[in-house]
Coordinates of C-alpha atoms and ligand atoms in Angstrom, one line a residue:
M210 CA 5.7 3.0 19.9
I211 CA 3.0 4.3 16.9
G212 CA -0.5 5.8 18.7
G213 CA -3.9 7.4 18.5
G214 CA -1.9 10.7 18.8
T215 CA 0.9 9.7 16.4
R216 CA 1.6 12.5 13.7
V217 CA 2.3 11.5 10.2
A218 CA 4.8 13.1 7.8
G219 CA 6.5 12.2 4.7
I220 CA 7.5 12.2 0.9
I221 CA 5.9 11.4 -2.3
G222 CA 8.1 10.4 -5.1
W223 CA 7.8 8.1 -8.0
P224 CA 9.9 6.1 -7.1
V225 CA 10.8 7.0 -3.9
A226 CA 12.0 3.8 -2.0
H227 CA 15.6 4.9 -2.5
S228 CA 14.7 8.2 -0.6
L229 CA 16.9 9.1 2.6
S230 CA 14.4 11.2 4.0
P231 CA 13.0 8.7 6.1
A232 CA 15.9 7.8 8.0
M233 CA 16.7 11.8 8.4
H234 CA 13.7 12.9 9.7
N235 CA 13.2 9.1 12.1
A236 CA 15.9 9.9 13.5
A237 CA 15.0 13.6 14.4
F238 CA 11.9 13.0 15.8
R239 CA 13.2 9.9 18.1
A240 CA 16.3 12.1 19.1
L241 CA 14.0 14.7 20.3
R242 CA 11.2 11.8 21.6
L243 CA 8.5 13.3 19.4
D244 CA 5.2 11.3 18.7
W245 CA 5.4 11.2 14.8
I246 CA 6.4 9.0 11.9
Y247 CA 7.7 10.1 8.8
A248 CA 7.1 7.9 6.1
A249 CA 7.5 7.3 1.6
F250 CA 4.5 7.6 -0.2
P251 CA 5.0 5.9 -4.2
V252 CA 2.3 8.6 -6.0
E253 CA 2.5 8.0 -10.0
P254 CA 2.9 11.1 -11.8
A255 CA -0.8 11.0 -13.0
R256 CA -1.9 11.0 -9.1
V257 CA 0.2 13.8 -7.1
E258 CA -2.9 16.4 -7.1
E259 CA -5.0 13.4 -5.7
A260 CA -2.6 12.4 -3.1
V261 CA -1.8 16.0 -2.1
H262 CA -5.6 16.4 -1.7
G263 CA -6.0 12.9 0.1
L264 CA -2.9 13.6 2.4
A265 CA -4.2 16.8 3.4
A266 CA -7.2 15.6 4.0
A267 CA -6.1 12.9 6.2
G268 CA -4.0 15.2 8.8
C269 CA -0.7 14.7 7.1
A270 CA 1.8 16.6 9.2
G271 CA 4.3 17.7 6.5
L272 CA 4.5 16.7 3.3
N273 CA 8.4 16.6 0.8
V274 CA 8.3 16.4 -3.0
T275 CA 11.0 14.6 -4.5
I276 CA 11.5 13.8 -8.3
P277 CA 9.1 13.9 -11.2
H278 CA 6.7 15.7 -8.7
K279 CA 8.1 19.1 -7.5
R280 CA 6.4 21.1 -10.2
A281 CA 3.0 19.2 -10.4
A282 CA 2.9 20.0 -6.3
I283 CA 2.3 23.0 -6.9
A284 CA -1.0 22.7 -8.1
A285 CA -2.7 21.1 -4.9
C286 CA -1.1 24.2 -2.4
S287 CA -3.3 26.4 -1.4
S288 CA -0.7 28.9 -1.8
V289 CA 2.8 28.8 -1.9
S290 CA 6.0 30.9 -0.7
E291 CA 7.8 33.8 -3.1
A292 CA 10.8 30.9 -3.5
V293 CA 8.3 28.4 -5.0
T294 CA 7.1 31.3 -7.2
A295 CA 10.2 32.5 -8.4
I296 CA 12.0 29.2 -8.5
G297 CA 8.3 26.5 -10.4
A298 CA 9.0 23.9 -8.0
A299 CA 8.1 22.6 -4.0
N300 CA 9.7 20.9 -2.0
T301 CA 8.3 20.9 1.0
L302 CA 3.9 21.5 2.2
V303 CA 3.2 22.8 5.1
P304 CA -0.1 22.3 6.2
D305 CA -2.1 25.7 6.2
G306 CA -4.3 25.3 9.0
A307 CA -7.4 24.9 6.9
G308 CA -7.2 21.7 5.6
G309 CA -4.7 22.2 3.2
F310 CA -0.9 22.5 2.3
R311 CA 0.9 25.5 1.4
G312 CA 3.9 24.6 -0.6
D313 CA 7.6 25.6 0.0
N314 CA 10.9 25.4 -0.9
T315 CA 14.0 24.3 1.2
D316 CA 16.4 23.3 -1.7
A317 CA 17.7 27.0 -2.3
A318 CA 18.1 27.5 1.2
G319 CA 19.7 24.4 1.9
F320 CA 22.0 24.1 -1.0
L321 CA 23.3 27.9 1.0
R322 CA 23.1 26.5 4.3
A323 CA 26.1 23.6 2.9
L324 CA 27.7 26.2 0.9
D325 CA 28.5 28.4 4.2
E326 CA 29.6 25.3 6.4
Q327 CA 31.8 23.4 3.9
A328 CA 33.0 26.1 1.9
P329 CA 32.1 29.9 2.5
L330 CA 32.9 32.1 0.0
D331 CA 31.5 35.5 -0.8
L332 CA 29.4 35.5 -3.7
A333 CA 28.0 39.1 -4.1
G334 CA 29.6 39.8 -7.4
A335 CA 31.3 36.5 -8.1
D336 CA 31.2 34.4 -10.7
V337 CA 29.1 31.4 -10.8
L338 CA 29.3 28.6 -13.2
L339 CA 25.9 26.6 -13.0
I340 CA 25.6 23.1 -14.8
G341 CA 22.0 22.1 -15.4
A342 CA 18.8 23.8 -15.5
G343 CA 15.8 21.6 -14.1
G344 CA 14.1 22.1 -10.9
A345 CA 17.1 21.4 -8.2
A346 CA 19.4 23.9 -10.8
R347 CA 16.9 26.6 -10.6
A348 CA 16.3 26.5 -6.7
V349 CA 20.1 26.8 -6.6
A350 CA 19.6 29.5 -9.0
F351 CA 17.6 31.3 -7.4
A352 CA 20.1 30.8 -4.1
L353 CA 23.1 32.2 -5.7
R354 CA 21.4 35.2 -7.5
G355 CA 19.8 35.8 -4.0
R356 CA 23.1 36.8 -2.6
G357 CA 24.3 38.7 -5.6
A358 CA 26.1 36.1 -7.5
R359 CA 26.3 36.3 -11.8
V360 CA 25.7 33.6 -12.5
R361 CA 25.7 31.4 -15.6
V362 CA 24.2 28.2 -17.4
A363 CA 25.5 25.1 -19.7
N364 CA 22.6 22.5 -19.8
R365 CA 22.2 20.1 -22.3
T366 CA 19.3 20.9 -24.0
A367 CA 20.1 24.6 -24.7
A368 CA 17.0 26.4 -24.4
A369 CA 16.5 25.4 -20.8
A370 CA 19.9 27.0 -19.8
A371 CA 18.0 30.2 -22.2
E372 CA 15.4 29.9 -19.9
L373 CA 17.1 30.2 -16.9
G374 CA 19.5 32.9 -18.0
D375 CA 23.1 33.7 -18.8
P376 CA 23.5 30.5 -21.4
V377 CA 26.5 29.1 -22.1
P378 CA 28.1 26.1 -24.5
F379 CA 27.3 22.8 -22.6
T380 CA 30.4 20.7 -22.9
G381 CA 33.7 21.1 -24.6
P382 CA 36.4 23.1 -23.7
A383 CA 34.6 26.3 -24.5
L384 CA 33.0 25.4 -20.8
D385 CA 36.4 24.4 -19.3
T386 CA 36.9 28.0 -19.7
V387 CA 34.3 29.6 -18.1
A388 CA 34.9 27.3 -15.5
G389 CA 38.2 28.3 -15.1
Q390 CA 36.8 31.9 -14.6
S391 CA 34.3 30.6 -12.2
A392 CA 34.7 31.0 -8.3
L393 CA 32.0 28.6 -7.7
V394 CA 31.0 26.1 -10.3
V395 CA 27.6 23.9 -9.0
N396 CA 26.5 20.5 -11.3
A397 CA 23.1 20.4 -10.8
T398 CA 22.3 17.8 -13.1
S399 CA 21.7 13.9 -12.3
L400 CA 25.2 13.4 -14.2
G401 CA 28.1 11.3 -11.7
L402 CA 24.7 9.2 -10.0
H403 CA 25.6 6.1 -10.8
G404 CA 29.8 4.6 -12.1
D405 CA 32.8 5.6 -10.5
D406 CA 34.1 7.5 -13.4
V407 CA 34.0 11.2 -14.1
P408 CA 31.2 12.2 -16.4
A409 CA 32.9 13.7 -19.1
E410 CA 30.8 16.2 -20.1
L411 CA 31.3 18.0 -16.7
P412 CA 34.4 20.4 -16.9
M413 CA 37.7 19.2 -15.2
A414 CA 40.6 21.2 -17.4
G415 CA 39.7 24.8 -16.0
I416 CA 39.7 23.6 -12.1
G417 CA 41.9 24.3 -9.4
R418 CA 42.8 26.2 -6.2
G419 CA 41.2 29.1 -5.2
Q420 CA 37.9 28.0 -6.4
V421 CA 34.6 26.0 -4.8
V422 CA 33.6 22.9 -6.5
A423 CA 29.6 21.8 -5.4
D424 CA 27.8 18.8 -6.3
I425 CA 24.1 18.4 -5.7
V426 CA 24.3 14.8 -6.4
Y427 CA 24.5 12.8 -3.1
R428 CA 26.3 9.6 -3.0
P429 CA 27.8 8.0 0.2
G430 CA 31.3 8.7 -0.3
G431 CA 30.6 12.0 -2.9
T432 CA 31.5 12.1 -6.4
P433 CA 33.7 10.9 -8.5
W434 CA 33.9 14.7 -10.4
L435 CA 33.8 15.9 -6.9
A436 CA 36.6 14.0 -6.0
A437 CA 38.6 14.9 -8.8
A438 CA 37.5 18.7 -8.2
A439 CA 39.5 17.8 -4.5
G440 CA 41.8 16.3 -6.3
R441 CA 42.9 19.5 -8.0
G442 CA 43.1 21.7 -4.6
A443 CA 39.5 23.2 -5.1
R444 CA 37.5 23.2 -1.8
T445 CA 34.2 20.7 -2.3
V446 CA 31.2 21.2 -1.0
D447 CA 28.9 17.1 -1.4
G448 CA 25.2 16.8 -2.2
L449 CA 24.9 15.3 1.2
G450 CA 24.9 18.6 3.1
M451 CA 21.9 20.1 1.1
L452 CA 20.3 17.1 1.2
L453 CA 20.8 17.7 4.9
H454 CA 19.8 21.1 5.5
Q455 CA 16.5 21.0 3.1
G456 CA 15.2 18.3 5.8
A457 CA 16.2 20.4 8.5
A458 CA 14.2 23.5 7.1
A459 CA 11.6 21.7 6.5
F460 CA 11.3 19.6 10.1
E461 CA 11.3 23.2 11.5
Q462 CA 7.9 24.6 9.7
W463 CA 6.4 21.1 10.5
T464 CA 7.4 20.8 13.9
G465 CA 7.8 24.2 14.8
Q466 CA 11.0 22.7 16.7
S467 CA 14.9 23.4 16.2
P468 CA 16.4 20.5 14.1
P469 CA 18.5 18.0 15.4
V470 CA 21.0 18.7 13.1
E471 CA 23.7 16.3 13.5
V472 CA 21.4 13.6 14.4
M473 CA 20.5 14.2 10.4
R474 CA 23.7 13.9 9.5
E475 CA 24.9 11.1 11.6
A476 CA 21.5 9.3 10.2
L477 CA 22.2 10.2 6.2
A478 CA 25.9 8.9 7.1
A479 CA 24.8 5.8 8.2
R480 CA 23.5 5.1 5.1
Ligands
NAP1521 P1 15.6 17.2 -13.0 O1 14.8 18.2 -13.1 O2 14.9 16.2 -13.7 O3 16.7 18.2 -13.8 C1 17.5 16.9 -13.9 C2 18.7 18.4 -15.0 O4 19.6 17.0 -15.3 C3 18.6 18.3 -16.9 O5 19.6 19.8 -16.5 C4 19.0 17.6 -17.6 O6 19.3 18.2 -18.2 C5 20.2 16.8 -16.9 N1 20.3 15.9 -17.1 C6 20.1 13.9 -16.9 N2 20.3 13.5 -17.5 C7 21.9 14.3 -18.2 C8 22.6 13.5 -18.9 N3 23.1 12.4 -19.3 N4 23.6 14.2 -19.6 C9 23.2 15.3 -19.4 N5 22.6 16.1 -18.5 C10 21.8 15.8 -18.1 O7 15.9 16.8 -12.0 P2 16.2 17.7 -10.3 O8 15.4 17.4 -9.8 O9 16.6 18.8 -10.9 O10 18.2 16.8 -10.1 C11 18.9 17.0 -10.4 C12 19.7 16.3 -9.3 O11 19.7 16.7 -8.1 C13 18.9 14.7 -9.0 O12 20.1 13.8 -9.2 C14 19.1 14.6 -7.7 O13 18.8 13.6 -6.7 C15 19.5 15.8 -7.6 N6 18.8 16.3 -5.7 C16 20.0 16.8 -4.9 C17 19.5 17.5 -4.0 C18 20.1 17.8 -2.5 O14 19.8 18.1 -1.5 N7 21.2 17.6 -2.7 C19 17.8 18.1 -4.2 C20 17.7 18.1 -5.3 C21 18.1 17.5 -6.2 P3 18.2 18.5 -20.1 O15 17.2 19.9 -19.3 O16 18.8 18.5 -20.8 O17 17.6 17.0 -19.6

């Protein structure tokens, strides 16, 4: 029952109605019998700072930030973590005890947790091909470099790949060659979000047994690219794992409680 003491957490995005986070966090609150709710707030791009300040003023107990607000939210935070500074994006805002929010980025840790859980590999000195150079890709690059991996970046807009470091060609046989040389290949673009076909831009010919392939795009049942990589013998890591673990890390920061990860996983699987 929602009452006078109910704490309110939520997510801002534009659009945000498709978000799976409300189902995941509300299931977790129910499981731990916490008097909390989690809502989705559609916030126009021009109103991000206003929304964050307003939610802080209204006592919001925790916020997630999703596309396209992860960079803009930083300006509305009273302070940010080292991860946010390095990545340039915040996905988790935590009350700072003084009426504002401290910004953090749990996407990076969430990606590593999913990798460790689904297809563990020694990243120290490992060659990684990262496809994409947006906010999520920057979080993945930060996470992987933190473990000592050598990350090469392919992106449609070459300048963004160069900014993230060690650029390689986007698509074609040259990309297949780099993919074949990599212990881990990660798709951090939004390619594969829709449709039943493997996106032609993503590498496939170089992928096979002995490699790990991770797709941060989340779809029930996984993406066609991930299914094709599994069919070629690669170990795979899906985007739902990253979504789960970034959410679990946020939940822990807001509530101070150990997150009921299996309950959260089931809530995602049921969507
Ligand atoms: P973003 O900052 O907008 O970046 C989008 C990336 O995708 C850029 O590298 C962009 O390339 C590329 N891209 C978009 N459309 C493309 C196309 N038609 N062809 C080739 N490249 C294309 O978004 P983001 O926040 O990084 O998110 C990227 C994806 O990751 C989304 O699908 C999002 O849902 C997912 N994600 C998942 C999780 C999770 O927990 N599993 C967390 C965060 C994000 P350009 O630079 O050339 O535009």
